[in-house]
Amino acid sequence: MARYDYLIVGAGISGAVFAHEAHRIGKRCLVIDRRDHIAGNIYTEDIEGIHVHKYGAHIFHTSLKNVWKYVSQFAEFNNYVNSPIANYHGEIYNMPFNMNTFSKMWGVFTPEEARAKIDEQIAQENIEAPSNLEEQALSLVGRDIFEKLVKGYTEKQWGRDCKDLPASIIKRLPCRFTYDNNYFNDRYQGIPMGGYTKMVERMLEGIEVRTGVEYRDLIAEQPDIADRTIYCGPIDAFYDFKLGTLEYRSLRFESEILDEENHQGVAVVNYTDRETPYTRIIEHKHFEFCRDDNGNPQPKTVITREYPADWKPGDEPYYPINDARNEKLYNEYRELAEREGSVVFAGRLGGYRYYDMDKAIAAAFELVKDELGVEL
Ligand code: FAD
């Protein structure tokens, strides 16, 4: 008899939801992660009393009531509302594009004036069938917003000129005709107090977890360790890349501890000019209103500069590139996966999908239903 009913590869949110539910109904579970910590990409590390988002800023937002109820079992969420700002050569604008943005840009006051200004700018461009991203954006929001808030940021993100990017990348550029700086439209939003790592720790309570363990090494030593495996790692890596490598966009983070209490006054500043090499600076303490777990102000601050980066095998995979080549390759791996008897692929890497956290949790609920017959 295998020692475990389930081997769960990956201690991120996807693996943690599955492990929690399997453990809850009495399954013997082992969770492993090749990293030296749990929580996957939502890992927060405590530095100077601040929960630092090590793999990029993570804001929990959802309209899925069952997901919100579920995560609230493991953490109390604060009332953080994401309201990033954009810095264009020192000019500050509110995001997402809303009446505060339009008012600053053109001195307009009413929604009607703002709408008229945007329409006038769109008409000036006279673009009927956009043939690239630049034309697409100009035909959606006009010249001023494009030049100051879209162009440089997008070019840095993709490493290419907007004229050389397909129009299809931007389907909509939502403009909000209210003075509302809340970035998300979702019903629920917040940051788990105490950090994401603590939240995942609670999910994994009572379950055997081994970090710093690579699936391949474990399985080479103990091939029959578990009856079934939930594999939340990259699907192509599982098959030793035998059909080819799935591609990603990557990011590089540069963090710094600063001897000051408040560096930029907000959690997220987007640098929308082309010349600044990074796209964003995150000041982590603002996610929790500049207070530590005991409610005390932290004398220092931690900031992280985020640089978009090309990806090569071995780099941290962040954003899947869901173009025709990669979709075809993924489907070929999927076909192999469907023939597996005891291994099920899950999570953002197993499914080669960008999932927000709530969607990753919802996908894990589906897996729990299929695998364990439990409806969440
Ligand atoms: P992961 O967290 O990646 O977990 C997979 C784990 O498997 C990893 O820890 C990895 O080490 C481990 N693993 C892989 N292969 C092996 C192996 N062979 N052996 C052992 N272990 C292995 N979502 C939001 O809702 N809000 C946000 O603001 C937000 N911001 C984001 C910012 C960035 C920069 C990125 C890239 C994503 C963001 N997301 C956000 C999405 C969020 O990160 C994901 O939804 C979430 O991390 C998915 O969790 P997961 O468990 O599927 O994958």
Tab-separated table of N, CA, C and O in Angstrom, residues 130-140 146 150-151 154-155 158 161-170 173:
chain	number	residue	atom	x	y	z
A	130	PRO	N	-7.930	49.250	-37.202
A	130	PRO	CA	-6.591	49.281	-36.585
A	130	PRO	C	-5.748	48.076	-37.023
A	130	PRO	O	-6.226	46.944	-36.985
A	131	SER	N	-4.507	48.354	-37.439
A	131	SER	CA	-3.688	47.237	-37.929
A	131	SER	C	-2.594	46.866	-36.926
A	131	SER	O	-1.849	45.925	-37.144
A	132	ASN	N	-2.482	47.633	-35.843
A	132	ASN	CA	-1.514	47.259	-34.804
A	132	ASN	C	-2.000	47.830	-33.462
A	132	ASN	O	-3.022	48.521	-33.409
A	133	LEU	N	-1.230	47.515	-32.406
A	133	LEU	CA	-1.690	47.916	-31.064
A	133	LEU	C	-1.795	49.441	-30.931
A	133	LEU	O	-2.731	49.956	-30.319
A	134	GLU	N	-0.836	50.158	-31.542
A	134	GLU	CA	-0.875	51.620	-31.438
A	134	GLU	C	-2.175	52.174	-32.014
A	134	GLU	O	-2.870	52.967	-31.382
A	135	GLU	N	-2.519	51.702	-33.212
A	135	GLU	CA	-3.742	52.191	-33.847
A	135	GLU	C	-4.986	51.769	-33.052
A	135	GLU	O	-5.944	52.527	-32.924
A	136	GLN	N	-4.915	50.572	-32.530
A	136	GLN	CA	-6.041	50.081	-31.733
A	136	GLN	C	-6.272	50.978	-30.510
A	136	GLN	O	-7.390	51.411	-30.232
A	137	ALA	N	-5.178	51.281	-29.791
A	137	ALA	CA	-5.303	52.102	-28.581
A	137	ALA	C	-5.756	53.518	-28.938
A	137	ALA	O	-6.614	54.097	-28.263
A	138	LEU	N	-5.198	54.069	-30.012
A	138	LEU	CA	-5.594	55.425	-30.420
A	138	LEU	C	-7.076	55.480	-30.772
A	138	LEU	O	-7.757	56.468	-30.503
A	139	SER	N	-7.564	54.403	-31.368
A	139	SER	CA	-8.977	54.403	-31.762
A	139	SER	C	-9.902	54.145	-30.577
A	139	SER	O	-11.107	54.303	-30.663
A	140	LEU	N	-9.320	53.757	-29.435
A	140	LEU	CA	-10.146	53.523	-28.243
A	140	LEU	C	-10.134	54.712	-27.275
A	140	LEU	O	-11.151	55.019	-26.656
A	146	PHE	N	-3.125	57.681	-24.779
A	146	PHE	CA	-2.218	56.692	-25.360
A	146	PHE	C	-0.762	57.075	-25.094
A	146	PHE	O	0.018	56.280	-24.579
A	150	VAL	N	-0.333	54.708	-21.930
A	150	VAL	CA	-0.382	53.358	-22.513
A	150	VAL	C	0.927	52.988	-23.206
A	150	VAL	O	1.495	51.911	-22.973
A	151	LYS	N	1.423	53.897	-24.039
A	151	LYS	CA	2.501	53.560	-24.975
A	151	LYS	C	3.766	52.997	-24.281
A	151	LYS	O	4.147	51.851	-24.503
A	154	THR	N	3.307	49.765	-22.161
A	154	THR	CA	3.067	48.569	-22.976
A	154	THR	C	4.350	48.152	-23.696
A	154	THR	O	4.664	46.955	-23.782
A	155	GLU	N	5.097	49.125	-24.190
A	155	GLU	CA	6.332	48.787	-24.914
A	155	GLU	C	7.352	48.132	-23.985
A	155	GLU	O	8.048	47.199	-24.368
A	158	TRP	N	6.169	44.446	-23.249
A	158	TRP	CA	6.329	43.471	-24.335
A	158	TRP	C	7.703	43.510	-24.984
A	158	TRP	O	8.006	42.675	-25.845
A	161	ASP	N	7.955	47.854	-29.860
A	161	ASP	CA	7.225	49.070	-30.182
A	161	ASP	C	5.734	48.746	-30.356
A	161	ASP	O	5.386	47.684	-30.887
A	162	CYS	N	4.860	49.675	-29.928
A	162	CYS	CA	3.411	49.430	-30.051
A	162	CYS	C	2.983	49.210	-31.506
A	162	CYS	O	1.996	48.527	-31.773
A	163	LYS	N	3.747	49.809	-32.426
A	163	LYS	CA	3.413	49.620	-33.848
A	163	LYS	C	3.706	48.193	-34.305
A	163	LYS	O	3.180	47.731	-35.321
A	164	ASP	N	4.583	47.507	-33.568
A	164	ASP	CA	4.956	46.140	-33.956
A	164	ASP	C	4.195	45.082	-33.163
A	164	ASP	O	4.514	43.891	-33.241
A	165	LEU	N	3.229	45.528	-32.384
A	165	LEU	CA	2.447	44.552	-31.603
A	165	LEU	C	1.060	44.414	-32.223
A	165	LEU	O	0.504	45.390	-32.742
A	166	PRO	N	0.479	43.208	-32.171
A	166	PRO	CA	-0.834	43.029	-32.790
A	166	PRO	C	-1.936	43.801	-32.055
A	166	PRO	O	-1.896	43.936	-30.822
A	167	ALA	N	-2.897	44.282	-32.814
A	167	ALA	CA	-4.017	45.039	-32.239
A	167	ALA	C	-4.774	44.191	-31.223
A	167	ALA	O	-5.325	44.704	-30.242
A	168	SER	N	-4.758	42.878	-31.439
A	168	SER	CA	-5.578	41.986	-30.614
A	168	SER	C	-5.170	41.963	-29.137
A	168	SER	O	-5.945	41.530	-28.287
A	169	ILE	N	-3.962	42.424	-28.810
A	169	ILE	CA	-3.524	42.400	-27.402
A	169	ILE	C	-4.452	43.271	-26.546
A	169	ILE	O	-4.761	42.954	-25.414
A	170	ILE	N	-4.866	44.410	-27.109
A	170	ILE	CA	-5.760	45.298	-26.360
A	170	ILE	C	-7.150	45.240	-26.990
A	170	ILE	O	-7.352	45.702	-28.101
A	173	LEU	N	-9.926	49.379	-23.532
A	173	LEU	CA	-9.175	50.199	-22.575
A	173	LEU	C	-10.248	50.919	-21.764
A	173	LEU	O	-10.692	52.000	-22.131
